[in-house]
mmCIF file of C-alpha atoms in Angstrom:
data_model
loop_
_atom_site.group_PDB
_atom_site.id
_atom_site.type_symbol
_atom_site.label_atom_id
_atom_site.label_comp_id
_atom_site.label_asym_id
_atom_site.label_seq_id
_atom_site.Cartn_x
_atom_site.Cartn_y
_atom_site.Cartn_z
ATOM 1 C CA GLY A 1393 0.003 0.054 0.014
ATOM 2 C CA GLN A 1394 1.127 3.846 -0.075
ATOM 3 C CA ASP A 1395 1.781 3.329 3.690
ATOM 4 C CA GLY A 1396 4.917 1.503 2.849
ATOM 5 C CA GLY A 1397 3.710 -1.622 4.518
ATOM 6 C CA GLN A 1398 3.532 -0.066 7.842
ATOM 7 C CA GLU A 1399 0.132 -0.012 9.833
ATOM 8 C CA THR A 1400 -1.107 3.146 10.163
ATOM 9 C CA SER A 1401 -4.426 2.799 12.023
ATOM 10 C CA PHE A 1402 -5.176 4.556 15.398
ATOM 11 C CA ARG A 1403 -5.281 1.089 17.309
ATOM 12 C CA TRP A 1404 -1.774 -0.009 16.378
ATOM 13 C CA GLN A 1405 -0.088 3.635 16.612
ATOM 14 C CA CYS A 1406 -1.595 4.803 19.809
ATOM 15 C CA VAL A 1407 -2.757 1.474 21.654
ATOM 16 C CA GLU A 1408 -0.516 -1.108 20.839
ATOM 17 C CA GLN A 1409 2.930 0.602 20.220
ATOM 18 C CA PRO A 1410 4.225 1.429 23.560
ATOM 19 C CA ILE A 1411 6.044 4.569 22.462
ATOM 20 C CA GLY A 1412 2.874 5.891 20.537
ATOM 21 C CA LYS A 1413 0.438 4.996 23.516
ATOM 22 C CA LEU A 1414 2.551 6.814 25.964
ATOM 23 C CA LEU A 1415 3.193 9.760 23.626
ATOM 24 C CA PHE A 1416 -0.617 9.869 22.827
ATOM 25 C CA ARG A 1417 -1.378 9.602 26.595
ATOM 26 C CA ARG A 1418 0.699 12.325 27.409
ATOM 27 C CA PHE A 1419 -0.835 14.696 24.948
ATOM 28 C CA LEU A 1420 -3.927 13.960 26.255
ATOM 29 C CA GLU A 1421 -3.017 14.563 29.740
ATOM 30 C CA GLY A 1422 -1.383 17.730 29.174
ATOM 31 C CA SER A 1423 -4.188 19.624 27.436
ATOM 32 C CA ALA A 1424 -7.062 20.669 29.664
ATOM 33 C CA GLU A 1425 -9.802 19.706 26.810
ATOM 34 C CA PHE A 1426 -8.893 16.437 26.407
ATOM 35 C CA ALA A 1427 -7.515 15.642 30.059
ATOM 36 C CA ALA A 1428 -10.607 14.031 31.148
ATOM 37 C CA ALA A 1429 -10.318 11.560 27.988
ATOM 38 C CA GLY A 1430 -7.098 10.660 29.058
ATOM 39 C CA ALA A 1431 -7.862 10.085 32.553
ATOM 40 C CA LEU A 1432 -11.137 8.098 31.339
ATOM 41 C CA TRP A 1433 -8.740 5.739 29.216
ATOM 42 C CA ALA A 1434 -6.381 5.347 31.927
ATOM 43 C CA GLU A 1435 -9.023 4.293 34.257
ATOM 44 C CA ILE A 1436 -10.845 1.834 31.696
ATOM 45 C CA GLU A 1437 -7.349 0.015 31.598
ATOM 46 C CA ALA A 1438 -7.217 -0.184 35.444
ATOM 47 C CA PHE A 1439 -10.822 -1.510 35.417
ATOM 48 C CA GLU A 1440 -10.003 -4.082 32.828
ATOM 49 C CA ARG A 1441 -7.129 -5.288 35.250
ATOM 50 C CA CYS A 1442 -9.393 -5.711 38.538
ATOM 51 C CA GLU A 1443 -10.598 -8.509 40.266
ATOM 52 C CA ASP A 1444 -13.907 -9.495 39.387
ATOM 53 C CA ALA A 1445 -15.083 -8.876 43.199
ATOM 54 C CA GLU A 1446 -14.101 -5.134 42.658
ATOM 55 C CA ARG A 1447 -15.664 -4.774 39.265
ATOM 56 C CA GLU A 1448 -19.051 -3.689 40.219
ATOM 57 C CA ALA A 1449 -17.849 -0.946 42.536
ATOM 58 C CA ALA A 1450 -15.016 0.257 39.875
ATOM 59 C CA ALA A 1451 -17.586 0.484 37.190
ATOM 60 C CA LYS A 1452 -19.984 2.580 39.515
ATOM 61 C CA ARG A 1453 -17.067 4.834 40.013
ATOM 62 C CA LEU A 1454 -16.413 5.006 36.532
ATOM 63 C CA ARG A 1455 -19.787 6.051 35.785
ATOM 64 C CA SER A 1456 -20.030 8.678 38.162
ATOM 65 C CA ARG A 1457 -16.782 10.225 37.298
ATOM 66 C CA PHE A 1458 -17.001 10.239 33.654
ATOM 67 C CA PHE A 1459 -20.269 9.307 32.421
ATOM 68 C CA THR A 1460 -22.779 11.282 34.604
ATOM 69 C CA PRO A 1461 -23.144 14.991 33.634
ATOM 70 C CA GLY A 1462 -21.796 17.004 36.510
ATOM 71 C CA GLY A 1463 -19.763 14.242 37.503
ATOM 72 C CA ALA A 1464 -15.849 15.065 38.346
ATOM 73 C CA GLU A 1465 -14.335 14.660 35.156
ATOM 74 C CA HIS A 1466 -17.669 14.400 32.739
ATOM 75 C CA CYS A 1467 -16.806 13.128 29.112
ATOM 76 C CA GLY A 1468 -19.699 14.841 27.427
ATOM 77 C CA PHE A 1469 -18.436 13.711 24.031
ATOM 78 C CA LEU A 1470 -19.354 10.190 24.587
ATOM 79 C CA SER A 1471 -22.199 9.144 22.973
ATOM 80 C CA ALA A 1472 -25.481 8.127 24.650
ATOM 81 C CA ALA A 1473 -25.135 4.620 23.688
ATOM 82 C CA ALA A 1474 -21.587 4.833 25.468
ATOM 83 C CA ALA A 1475 -23.154 6.360 28.503
ATOM 84 C CA ALA A 1476 -26.097 4.069 28.800
ATOM 85 C CA PRO A 1477 -26.109 1.524 31.931
#
């Protein structure tokens, strides 16, 4: 392809590649406009690693912090489907 055989998707560059992930996360965290998105990403990764017994409480914290209007770091850019219970 025109990309010289290199993967150019967001997933590959910013999620699967450690340096790309680090740089993108620093970009998000360094911008007031995108800081909540960076925090949400970090918390979702932590949620994915938590024990099954902790998941319900962790999900409630995520919902109130990021998905609830007026929450500490509400991510208003999320679709209604993403925020649905």
